[in-house]
Amino acid sequence: MPPADAPANPNTLPSPLPCDFLSDDSSRMLLTLVAAADAGAAGETPVGAVIRDALGWTLASAGNACLAVGDPTAHAELQALRQAARRIQRQRLPGCTLYVSLEPCPLCQAAMESFRVEHALYLASRPPEALEARRPTPTRRMGCSETSDSPDSPPLSPAAGALLTIFFESLRQHC
């Protein structure tokens, strides 16, 4: 039996989430920061992700949950991808956009390819040494053109970076 909030007909839209009035990329990025802050408050690495479908519906929002569920692969992106797939009762997410507060790692990039995510936008970049892996799904930094070699920072980048900095400084103080 499908979940209570699942659409009766797979061709109908899912019930809207409270944030469906937000239509632009910047608003969805704010939601990633909220999810990241919630994850950080729970002791997780503060990363948040949001999935929007081709019609503009917000299908999922999640933060990192590795510690909470005891699963090192419970990254925000994977949590959101799984929620979105369950919500629309499909294992692929064509036409969907993933918004994430930190550039996806190779594991999440591979998952995005498997889920057939069309676009991914992120706020904060990973350090250069973390970027050696191939990017299977085209990703671009929020606010940048896909052809730009030296993009300007999107307006929310400092907030995403600050969440991560505070989290890791706090960890260092407890060591």
Tab-separated table of N, CA and C in Angstrom:
chain	number	residue	atom	x	y	z
A	1	MET	N	0.847	-1.178	0.000
A	1	MET	CA	0.000	0.000	0.000
A	1	MET	C	0.891	1.239	0.000
A	2	PRO	N	0.598	2.224	-0.866
A	2	PRO	CA	1.435	3.424	-0.922
A	2	PRO	C	1.290	4.251	0.339
A	3	PRO	N	2.302	5.097	0.636
A	3	PRO	CA	2.208	5.965	1.808
A	3	PRO	C	0.994	6.883	1.710
A	4	ALA	N	0.531	7.374	2.857
A	4	ALA	CA	-0.677	8.199	2.911
A	4	ALA	C	-0.574	9.452	2.050
A	5	ASP	N	0.628	10.043	1.965
A	5	ASP	CA	0.760	11.278	1.189
A	5	ASP	C	1.125	11.027	-0.272
A	6	ALA	N	1.162	9.765	-0.691
A	6	ALA	CA	1.495	9.445	-2.085
A	6	ALA	C	0.308	9.775	-2.984
A	7	PRO	N	0.601	10.258	-4.198
A	7	PRO	CA	-0.505	10.554	-5.107
A	7	PRO	C	-1.226	9.274	-5.506
A	8	ALA	N	-2.559	9.347	-5.629
A	8	ALA	CA	-3.345	8.177	-6.005
A	8	ALA	C	-3.006	7.742	-7.421
A	9	ASN	N	-2.744	8.683	-8.276
A	9	ASN	CA	-2.408	8.406	-9.663
A	9	ASN	C	-0.987	8.901	-9.904
A	10	PRO	N	-0.087	8.047	-10.432
A	10	PRO	CA	1.297	8.487	-10.625
A	10	PRO	C	1.428	9.666	-11.579
A	11	ASN	N	0.385	10.001	-12.326
A	11	ASN	CA	0.449	11.137	-13.244
A	11	ASN	C	0.000	12.444	-12.599
A	12	THR	N	-0.422	12.395	-11.322
A	12	THR	CA	-0.832	13.617	-10.633
A	12	THR	C	0.330	14.135	-9.806
A	13	LEU	N	0.258	15.409	-9.472
A	13	LEU	CA	1.307	16.023	-8.671
A	13	LEU	C	1.205	15.564	-7.229
A	14	PRO	N	2.349	15.455	-6.548
A	14	PRO	CA	2.314	15.133	-5.126
A	14	PRO	C	1.749	16.312	-4.344
A	15	SER	N	1.318	16.038	-3.117
A	15	SER	CA	0.858	17.120	-2.263
A	15	SER	C	1.999	18.109	-2.079
A	16	PRO	N	1.703	19.408	-2.113
A	16	PRO	CA	2.784	20.379	-1.986
A	16	PRO	C	3.391	20.365	-0.595
A	17	LEU	N	4.693	20.617	-0.533
A	17	LEU	CA	5.365	20.826	0.738
A	17	LEU	C	5.141	22.282	1.132
A	18	PRO	N	5.349	22.635	2.398
A	18	PRO	CA	5.094	24.008	2.824
A	18	PRO	C	5.870	25.055	2.026
A	19	CYS	N	6.964	24.672	1.386
A	19	CYS	CA	7.811	25.644	0.708
A	19	CYS	C	7.518	25.747	-0.786
A	20	ASP	N	6.422	25.209	-1.265
A	20	ASP	CA	6.160	25.246	-2.701
A	20	ASP	C	5.854	26.629	-3.241
A	21	PHE	N	5.616	27.607	-2.372
A	21	PHE	CA	5.411	28.958	-2.859
A	21	PHE	C	6.729	29.570	-3.320
A	22	LEU	N	7.850	28.936	-2.980
A	22	LEU	CA	9.150	29.439	-3.391
A	22	LEU	C	9.446	28.940	-4.794
A	23	SER	N	9.677	29.841	-5.710
A	23	SER	CA	9.824	29.398	-7.085
A	23	SER	C	11.221	29.596	-7.649
A	24	ASP	N	12.029	30.437	-7.067
A	24	ASP	CA	13.327	30.684	-7.688
A	24	ASP	C	14.443	29.911	-6.993
A	25	ASP	N	15.584	29.840	-7.686
A	25	ASP	CA	16.725	29.080	-7.174
A	25	ASP	C	17.218	29.607	-5.834
A	26	SER	N	17.266	30.924	-5.670
A	26	SER	CA	17.773	31.488	-4.417
A	26	SER	C	16.902	31.081	-3.232
A	27	SER	N	15.608	31.036	-3.422
A	27	SER	CA	14.710	30.616	-2.344
A	27	SER	C	14.949	29.163	-1.983
A	28	ARG	N	15.167	28.327	-2.980
A	28	ARG	CA	15.442	26.915	-2.688
A	28	ARG	C	16.787	26.769	-1.975
A	29	MET	N	17.742	27.627	-2.328
A	29	MET	CA	19.033	27.577	-1.641
A	29	MET	C	18.885	27.963	-0.171
A	30	LEU	N	17.966	28.889	0.130
A	30	LEU	CA	17.697	29.203	1.530
A	30	LEU	C	17.217	27.958	2.271
A	31	LEU	N	16.394	27.157	1.600
A	31	LEU	CA	15.918	25.916	2.218
A	31	LEU	C	17.074	24.948	2.469
A	32	THR	N	18.069	24.928	1.580
A	32	THR	CA	19.221	24.047	1.820
A	32	THR	C	19.973	24.501	3.060
A	33	LEU	N	20.050	25.815	3.258
A	33	LEU	CA	20.745	26.331	4.444
A	33	LEU	C	19.980	26.000	5.724
A	34	VAL	N	18.663	26.030	5.662
A	34	VAL	CA	17.853	25.642	6.829
A	34	VAL	C	18.110	24.166	7.152
A	35	ALA	N	18.080	23.313	6.128
A	35	ALA	CA	18.345	21.884	6.348
A	35	ALA	C	19.764	21.668	6.856
A	36	ALA	N	20.716	22.439	6.341
A	36	ALA	CA	22.110	22.325	6.792
A	36	ALA	C	22.233	22.744	8.256
A	37	ALA	N	21.588	23.846	8.617
A	37	ALA	CA	21.635	24.315	10.003
A	37	ALA	C	21.002	23.299	10.953
A	38	ASP	N	19.893	22.703	10.529
A	38	ASP	CA	19.244	21.670	11.349
A	38	ASP	C	20.174	20.470	11.541
A	39	ALA	N	20.847	20.065	10.463
A	39	ALA	CA	21.792	18.939	10.567
A	39	ALA	C	22.931	19.294	11.513
A	40	GLY	N	23.467	20.503	11.372
A	40	GLY	CA	24.550	20.944	12.254
A	40	GLY	C	24.127	20.979	13.708
A	41	ALA	N	22.907	21.433	13.972
A	41	ALA	CA	22.393	21.480	15.340
A	41	ALA	C	22.273	20.078	15.935
A	42	ALA	N	22.104	19.080	15.071
A	42	ALA	CA	22.006	17.694	15.529
A	42	ALA	C	23.376	17.020	15.612
A	43	GLY	N	24.456	17.778	15.364
A	43	GLY	CA	25.795	17.219	15.452
A	43	GLY	C	26.321	16.640	14.149
A	44	GLU	N	25.545	16.763	13.100
A	44	GLU	CA	25.952	16.269	11.778
A	44	GLU	C	26.777	17.343	11.062
A	45	THR	N	27.511	16.952	10.033
A	45	THR	CA	28.148	17.939	9.179
A	45	THR	C	27.029	18.742	8.526
A	46	PRO	N	27.066	20.075	8.625
A	46	PRO	CA	25.937	20.885	8.169
A	46	PRO	C	25.850	21.030	6.652
A	47	VAL	N	25.222	20.057	6.037
A	47	VAL	CA	24.965	20.087	4.596
A	47	VAL	C	23.480	19.827	4.405
A	48	GLY	N	22.859	20.619	3.539
A	48	GLY	CA	21.438	20.459	3.252
A	48	GLY	C	21.202	20.333	1.762
A	49	ALA	N	20.105	19.667	1.403
A	49	ALA	CA	19.759	19.460	-0.004
A	49	ALA	C	18.254	19.565	-0.192
A	50	VAL	N	17.854	20.053	-1.367
A	50	VAL	CA	16.449	20.195	-1.744
A	50	VAL	C	16.307	19.701	-3.175
A	51	ILE	N	15.203	19.007	-3.477
A	51	ILE	CA	14.915	18.535	-4.841
A	51	ILE	C	13.659	19.242	-5.343
A	52	ARG	N	13.748	19.802	-6.553
A	52	ARG	CA	12.614	20.440	-7.224
A	52	ARG	C	12.358	19.707	-8.531
A	53	ASP	N	11.086	19.454	-8.833
A	53	ASP	CA	10.786	18.773	-10.095
A	53	ASP	C	10.687	19.783	-11.238
A	54	ALA	N	10.458	19.280	-12.438
A	54	ALA	CA	10.434	20.129	-13.636
A	54	ALA	C	9.298	21.150	-13.614
A	55	LEU	N	8.256	20.880	-12.835
A	55	LEU	CA	7.125	21.809	-12.755
A	55	LEU	C	7.291	22.836	-11.641
A	56	GLY	N	8.370	22.704	-10.879
A	56	GLY	CA	8.630	23.648	-9.799
A	56	GLY	C	8.208	23.197	-8.425
A	57	TRP	N	7.680	21.988	-8.294
A	57	TRP	CA	7.272	21.460	-6.991
A	57	TRP	C	8.502	21.039	-6.200
A	58	THR	N	8.517	21.376	-4.920
A	58	THR	CA	9.576	20.910	-4.034
A	58	THR	C	9.198	19.508	-3.583
A	59	LEU	N	10.023	18.543	-3.961
A	59	LEU	CA	9.717	17.142	-3.647
A	59	LEU	C	10.336	16.676	-2.339
A	60	ALA	N	11.488	17.245	-1.963
A	60	ALA	CA	12.172	16.755	-0.764
A	60	ALA	C	13.141	17.801	-0.246
A	61	SER	N	13.404	17.721	1.039
A	61	SER	CA	14.395	18.555	1.706
A	61	SER	C	15.022	17.697	2.793
A	62	ALA	N	16.347	17.708	2.877
A	62	ALA	CA	17.016	16.856	3.865
A	62	ALA	C	18.376	17.427	4.242
A	63	GLY	N	18.835	17.042	5.403
A	63	GLY	CA	20.177	17.374	5.860
A	63	GLY	C	20.960	16.093	6.060
A	64	ASN	N	22.260	16.231	6.262
A	64	ASN	CA	23.071	15.055	6.552
A	64	ASN	C	22.495	14.328	7.764
A	65	ALA	N	22.523	12.995	7.729
A	65	ALA	CA	21.974	12.194	8.826
A	65	ALA	C	22.851	10.983	9.118
A	66	CYS	N	24.139	11.070	8.797
A	66	CYS	CA	25.047	9.923	8.964
A	66	CYS	C	25.073	9.405	10.398
A	67	LEU	N	25.187	10.311	11.366
A	67	LEU	CA	25.237	9.899	12.773
A	67	LEU	C	23.870	9.430	13.265
A	68	ALA	N	22.839	10.140	12.862
A	68	ALA	CA	21.483	9.833	13.332
A	68	ALA	C	21.036	8.436	12.927
A	69	VAL	N	21.383	8.016	11.715
A	69	VAL	CA	20.938	6.705	11.244
A	69	VAL	C	22.059	5.664	11.238
A	70	GLY	N	23.260	6.082	11.639
A	70	GLY	CA	24.378	5.136	11.677
A	70	GLY	C	24.776	4.636	10.301
A	71	ASP	N	24.683	5.513	9.321
A	71	ASP	CA	24.986	5.141	7.926
A	71	ASP	C	25.895	6.211	7.323
A	72	PRO	N	27.144	5.858	7.001
A	72	PRO	CA	28.059	6.868	6.457
A	72	PRO	C	27.653	7.397	5.089
A	73	THR	N	26.677	6.769	4.457
A	73	THR	CA	26.214	7.266	3.156
A	73	THR	C	24.938	8.106	3.272
A	74	ALA	N	24.523	8.442	4.469
A	74	ALA	CA	23.290	9.222	4.649
A	74	ALA	C	23.563	10.713	4.452
A	75	HIS	N	24.192	11.027	3.331
A	75	HIS	CA	24.470	12.416	2.977
A	75	HIS	C	23.155	13.116	2.650
A	76	ALA	N	23.128	14.417	2.794
A	76	ALA	CA	21.923	15.199	2.534
A	76	ALA	C	21.377	14.933	1.137
A	77	GLU	N	22.282	14.891	0.148
A	77	GLU	CA	21.852	14.676	-1.232
A	77	GLU	C	21.160	13.330	-1.388
A	78	LEU	N	21.753	12.281	-0.811
A	78	LEU	CA	21.175	10.940	-0.926
A	78	LEU	C	19.842	10.857	-0.197
A	79	GLN	N	19.764	11.492	0.966
A	79	GLN	CA	18.508	11.496	1.716
A	79	GLN	C	17.411	12.174	0.882
A	80	ALA	N	17.738	13.319	0.294
A	80	ALA	CA	16.749	14.054	-0.504
A	80	ALA	C	16.377	13.282	-1.770
A	81	LEU	N	17.349	12.673	-2.430
A	81	LEU	CA	17.062	11.883	-3.633
A	81	LEU	C	16.108	10.735	-3.312
A	82	ARG	N	16.372	10.038	-2.211
A	82	ARG	CA	15.519	8.910	-1.826
A	82	ARG	C	14.114	9.381	-1.461
A	83	GLN	N	14.030	10.494	-0.711
A	83	GLN	CA	12.706	11.031	-0.340
A	83	GLN	C	11.906	11.413	-1.581
A	84	ALA	N	12.565	12.089	-2.515
A	84	ALA	CA	11.877	12.530	-3.739
A	84	ALA	C	11.394	11.331	-4.546
A	85	ALA	N	12.223	10.308	-4.668
A	85	ALA	CA	11.835	9.114	-5.426
A	85	ALA	C	10.642	8.415	-4.766
A	86	ARG	N	10.655	8.326	-3.436
A	86	ARG	CA	9.509	7.737	-2.733
A	86	ARG	C	8.265	8.594	-2.919
A	87	ARG	N	8.439	9.887	-2.866
A	87	ARG	CA	7.301	10.799	-2.964
A	87	ARG	C	6.577	10.662	-4.301
A	88	ILE	N	7.341	10.521	-5.389
A	88	ILE	CA	6.685	10.402	-6.701
A	88	ILE	C	6.553	8.946	-7.141
A	89	GLN	N	6.974	8.034	-6.278
A	89	GLN	CA	6.871	6.592	-6.516
A	89	GLN	C	7.561	6.175	-7.818
A	90	ARG	N	8.733	6.724	-8.010
A	90	ARG	CA	9.561	6.352	-9.170
A	90	ARG	C	11.003	6.296	-8.712
A	91	GLN	N	11.805	5.500	-9.397
A	91	GLN	CA	13.210	5.421	-9.012
A	91	GLN	C	14.108	6.364	-9.799
A	92	ARG	N	13.566	7.092	-10.732
A	92	ARG	CA	14.319	8.072	-11.511
A	92	ARG	C	13.697	9.447	-11.313
A	93	LEU	N	14.516	10.479	-11.406
A	93	LEU	CA	14.051	11.847	-11.198
A	93	LEU	C	14.398	12.738	-12.396
A	94	PRO	N	13.970	12.339	-13.603
A	94	PRO	CA	14.294	13.166	-14.773
A	94	PRO	C	13.621	14.528	-14.675
A	95	GLY	N	14.329	15.539	-15.112
A	95	GLY	CA	13.789	16.890	-15.077
A	95	GLY	C	13.918	17.569	-13.725
A	96	CYS	N	14.420	16.860	-12.736
A	96	CYS	CA	14.543	17.435	-11.395
A	96	CYS	C	15.865	18.182	-11.229
A	97	THR	N	15.850	19.115	-10.291
A	97	THR	CA	17.040	19.878	-9.932
A	97	THR	C	17.353	19.619	-8.468
A	98	LEU	N	18.618	19.359	-8.191
A	98	LEU	CA	19.104	19.186	-6.825
A	98	LEU	C	19.789	20.476	-6.415
A	99	TYR	N	19.383	21.026	-5.289
A	99	TYR	CA	20.035	22.193	-4.697
A	99	TYR	C	20.756	21.691	-3.462
A	100	VAL	N	22.020	22.057	-3.291
A	100	VAL	CA	22.785	21.559	-2.151
A	100	VAL	C	23.722	22.655	-1.649
A	101	SER	N	23.945	22.680	-0.346
A	101	SER	CA	24.751	23.742	0.247
A	101	SER	C	26.247	23.549	0.040
A	102	LEU	N	26.690	22.332	-0.229
A	102	LEU	CA	28.111	22.038	-0.464
A	102	LEU	C	28.222	21.207	-1.729
A	103	GLU	N	29.226	21.492	-2.527
A	103	GLU	CA	29.430	20.756	-3.772
A	103	GLU	C	29.386	19.252	-3.508
A	104	PRO	N	28.596	18.513	-4.264
A	104	PRO	CA	28.445	17.078	-4.025
A	104	PRO	C	29.758	16.301	-4.147
A	105	CYS	N	29.906	15.330	-3.260
A	105	CYS	CA	31.078	14.439	-3.289
A	105	CYS	C	30.896	13.429	-4.433
A	106	PRO	N	31.938	12.668	-4.747
A	106	PRO	CA	31.818	11.675	-5.824
A	106	PRO	C	30.689	10.662	-5.600
A	107	LEU	N	30.465	10.244	-4.365
A	107	LEU	CA	29.379	9.305	-4.068
A	107	LEU	C	28.028	9.915	-4.456
A	108	CYS	N	27.803	11.148	-4.046
A	108	CYS	CA	26.530	11.811	-4.349
A	108	CYS	C	26.408	12.132	-5.836
A	109	GLN	N	27.521	12.451	-6.484
A	109	GLN	CA	27.490	12.691	-7.926
A	109	GLN	C	27.073	11.426	-8.667
A	110	ALA	N	27.591	10.287	-8.240
A	110	ALA	CA	27.205	9.020	-8.871
A	110	ALA	C	25.729	8.724	-8.627
A	111	ALA	N	25.254	9.015	-7.418
A	111	ALA	CA	23.833	8.806	-7.121
A	111	ALA	C	22.964	9.716	-7.979
A	112	MET	N	23.392	10.959	-8.169
A	112	MET	CA	22.636	11.884	-9.016
A	112	MET	C	22.526	11.330	-10.432
A	113	GLU	N	23.589	10.723	-10.899
A	113	GLU	CA	23.552	10.115	-12.231
A	113	GLU	C	22.577	8.938	-12.248
A	114	SER	N	22.619	8.104	-11.219
A	114	SER	CA	21.725	6.948	-11.143
A	114	SER	C	20.260	7.370	-11.072
A	115	PHE	N	19.980	8.434	-10.337
A	115	PHE	CA	18.615	8.939	-10.221
A	115	PHE	C	18.208	9.770	-11.433
A	116	ARG	N	19.148	10.029	-12.328
A	116	ARG	CA	18.912	10.810	-13.561
A	116	ARG	C	18.514	12.259	-13.272
A	117	VAL	N	19.142	12.852	-12.252
A	117	VAL	CA	18.907	14.257	-11.936
A	117	VAL	C	19.437	15.096	-13.095
A	118	GLU	N	18.629	16.047	-13.522
A	118	GLU	CA	19.007	16.842	-14.686
A	118	GLU	C	19.999	17.956	-14.364
A	119	HIS	N	19.810	18.628	-13.227
A	119	HIS	CA	20.667	19.749	-12.848
A	119	HIS	C	21.017	19.651	-11.371
A	120	ALA	N	22.181	20.205	-11.023
A	120	ALA	CA	22.557	20.333	-9.618
A	120	ALA	C	23.194	21.697	-9.427
A	121	LEU	N	22.740	22.405	-8.402
A	121	LEU	CA	23.280	23.716	-8.063
A	121	LEU	C	23.782	23.656	-6.629
A	122	TYR	N	24.944	24.237	-6.376
A	122	TYR	CA	25.489	24.213	-5.020
A	122	TYR	C	26.021	25.584	-4.647
A	123	LEU	N	26.171	25.811	-3.345
A	123	LEU	CA	26.651	27.089	-2.835
A	123	LEU	C	28.148	27.097	-2.589
A	124	ALA	N	28.621	26.238	-1.716
A	124	ALA	CA	30.038	26.235	-1.330
A	124	ALA	C	30.800	25.164	-2.113
A	125	SER	N	32.008	25.514	-2.526
A	125	SER	CA	32.866	24.562	-3.253
A	125	SER	C	33.672	23.723	-2.281
A	126	ARG	N	33.997	22.522	-2.718
A	126	ARG	CA	34.889	21.662	-1.946
A	126	ARG	C	36.325	22.116	-2.193
A	127	PRO	N	37.243	21.788	-1.285
A	127	PRO	CA	38.652	22.122	-1.523
A	127	PRO	C	39.152	21.441	-2.800
A	128	PRO	N	40.123	22.039	-3.497
A	128	PRO	CA	40.600	21.479	-4.772
A	128	PRO	C	41.020	20.010	-4.682
A	129	GLU	N	41.629	19.603	-3.572
A	129	GLU	CA	42.071	18.207	-3.464
A	129	GLU	C	40.902	17.227	-3.401
A	130	ALA	N	39.730	17.718	-3.047
A	130	ALA	CA	38.548	16.855	-2.985
A	130	ALA	C	37.846	16.756	-4.336
A	131	LEU	N	38.328	17.481	-5.322
A	131	LEU	CA	37.650	17.558	-6.606
A	131	LEU	C	38.291	16.705	-7.693
A	132	GLU	N	39.213	15.832	-7.335
A	132	GLU	CA	39.921	15.060	-8.346
A	132	GLU	C	39.041	14.037	-9.048
A	133	ALA	N	37.947	13.639	-8.426
A	133	ALA	CA	37.059	12.649	-9.037
A	133	ALA	C	36.278	13.272	-10.188
A	134	ARG	N	35.898	12.460	-11.127
A	134	ARG	CA	35.101	12.890	-12.281
A	134	ARG	C	33.703	13.285	-11.822
A	135	ARG	N	33.121	14.281	-12.455
A	135	ARG	CA	31.756	14.713	-12.136
A	135	ARG	C	30.800	14.114	-13.160
A	136	PRO	N	30.081	13.039	-12.814
A	136	PRO	CA	29.188	12.421	-13.791
A	136	PRO	C	27.959	13.264	-14.130
A	137	THR	N	27.429	14.036	-13.172
A	137	THR	CA	26.262	14.873	-13.428
A	137	THR	C	26.743	16.310	-13.528
A	138	PRO	N	26.353	17.028	-14.570
A	138	PRO	CA	26.807	18.416	-14.672
A	138	PRO	C	26.356	19.215	-13.456
A	139	THR	N	27.314	19.820	-12.779
A	139	THR	CA	26.998	20.658	-11.635
A	139	THR	C	27.590	22.031	-11.891
A	140	ARG	N	26.967	23.032	-11.327
A	140	ARG	CA	27.531	24.364	-11.425
A	140	ARG	C	27.233	25.103	-10.137
A	141	ARG	N	28.101	26.017	-9.834
A	141	ARG	CA	27.936	26.780	-8.612
A	141	ARG	C	26.777	27.746	-8.780
A	142	MET	N	25.978	27.875	-7.749
A	142	MET	CA	24.809	28.743	-7.777
A	142	MET	C	25.215	30.144	-8.197
A	143	GLY	N	24.467	30.702	-9.148
A	143	GLY	CA	24.723	32.066	-9.585
A	143	GLY	C	25.763	32.182	-10.677
A	144	CYS	N	26.249	31.057	-11.196
A	144	CYS	CA	27.293	31.085	-12.210
A	144	CYS	C	26.750	30.574	-13.532
A	145	SER	N	27.250	31.146	-14.595
A	145	SER	CA	26.878	30.593	-15.892
A	145	SER	C	27.643	29.302	-16.083
A	146	GLU	N	27.119	28.418	-16.903
A	146	GLU	CA	27.759	27.119	-17.083
A	146	GLU	C	29.083	27.242	-17.817
A	147	THR	N	29.349	28.378	-18.446
A	147	THR	CA	30.584	28.540	-19.201
A	147	THR	C	31.600	29.403	-18.473
A	148	SER	N	31.246	29.914	-17.316
A	148	SER	CA	32.138	30.815	-16.597
A	148	SER	C	33.306	30.055	-15.976
A	149	ASP	N	34.520	30.572	-16.166
A	149	ASP	CA	35.705	29.963	-15.557
A	149	ASP	C	35.996	30.529	-14.182
A	150	SER	N	35.626	31.769	-13.937
A	150	SER	CA	35.870	32.379	-12.634
A	150	SER	C	34.583	33.038	-12.146
A	151	PRO	N	33.671	32.214	-11.636
A	151	PRO	CA	32.362	32.741	-11.250
A	151	PRO	C	32.426	33.616	-10.015
A	152	ASP	N	31.501	34.550	-9.945
A	152	ASP	CA	31.327	35.318	-8.717
A	152	ASP	C	30.644	34.414	-7.708
A	153	SER	N	30.916	34.666	-6.431
A	153	SER	CA	30.255	33.873	-5.398
A	153	SER	C	28.780	34.222	-5.352
A	154	PRO	N	27.916	33.213	-5.250
A	154	PRO	CA	26.502	33.516	-5.091
A	154	PRO	C	26.277	34.184	-3.742
A	155	PRO	N	25.189	34.924	-3.585
A	155	PRO	CA	24.975	35.702	-2.369
A	155	PRO	C	24.947	34.879	-1.088
A	156	LEU	N	24.536	33.625	-1.149
A	156	LEU	CA	24.432	32.819	0.075
A	156	LEU	C	25.683	31.988	0.353
A	157	SER	N	26.685	32.055	-0.506
A	157	SER	CA	27.911	31.272	-0.294
A	157	SER	C	28.544	31.517	1.062
A	158	PRO	N	28.663	32.766	1.519
A	158	PRO	CA	29.265	32.978	2.843
A	158	PRO	C	28.501	32.277	3.955
A	159	ALA	N	27.178	32.221	3.866
A	159	ALA	CA	26.395	31.549	4.904
A	159	ALA	C	26.669	30.054	4.911
A	160	ALA	N	26.753	29.439	3.726
A	160	ALA	CA	27.042	28.005	3.645
A	160	ALA	C	28.440	27.722	4.187
A	161	GLY	N	29.394	28.546	3.806
A	161	GLY	CA	30.764	28.374	4.298
A	161	GLY	C	30.859	28.586	5.801
A	162	ALA	N	30.119	29.574	6.313
A	162	ALA	CA	30.148	29.856	7.751
A	162	ALA	C	29.607	28.687	8.563
A	163	LEU	N	28.531	28.045	8.096
A	163	LEU	CA	27.995	26.877	8.804
A	163	LEU	C	29.055	25.788	8.927
A	164	LEU	N	29.761	25.534	7.824
A	164	LEU	CA	30.790	24.496	7.834
A	164	LEU	C	31.964	24.893	8.724
A	165	THR	N	32.391	26.150	8.650
A	165	THR	CA	33.518	26.627	9.462
A	165	THR	C	33.201	26.511	10.946
A	166	ILE	N	32.032	26.970	11.351
A	166	ILE	CA	31.638	26.900	12.761
A	166	ILE	C	31.597	25.453	13.236
A	167	PHE	N	31.035	24.577	12.402
A	167	PHE	CA	30.935	23.167	12.769
A	167	PHE	C	32.321	22.559	12.996
A	168	PHE	N	33.237	22.764	12.056
A	168	PHE	CA	34.550	22.138	12.180
A	168	PHE	C	35.394	22.796	13.267
A	169	GLU	N	35.238	24.098	13.517
A	169	GLU	CA	35.937	24.742	14.634
A	169	GLU	C	35.449	24.165	15.952
A	170	SER	N	34.157	23.919	16.044
A	170	SER	CA	33.604	23.323	17.254
A	170	SER	C	34.149	21.918	17.498
A	171	LEU	N	34.291	21.160	16.413
A	171	LEU	CA	34.868	19.811	16.549
A	171	LEU	C	36.300	19.873	17.053
A	172	ARG	N	37.077	20.816	16.517
A	172	ARG	CA	38.480	20.946	16.931
A	172	ARG	C	38.586	21.310	18.404
A	173	GLN	N	37.670	22.121	18.913
A	173	GLN	CA	37.689	22.531	20.318
A	173	GLN	C	37.387	21.373	21.254
A	174	HIS	N	36.663	20.368	20.761
A	174	HIS	CA	36.286	19.226	21.589
A	174	HIS	C	37.274	18.080	21.503
A	175	CYS	N	38.330	18.233	20.702
A	175	CYS	CA	39.327	17.145	20.560
A	175	CYS	C	40.354	17.193	21.653
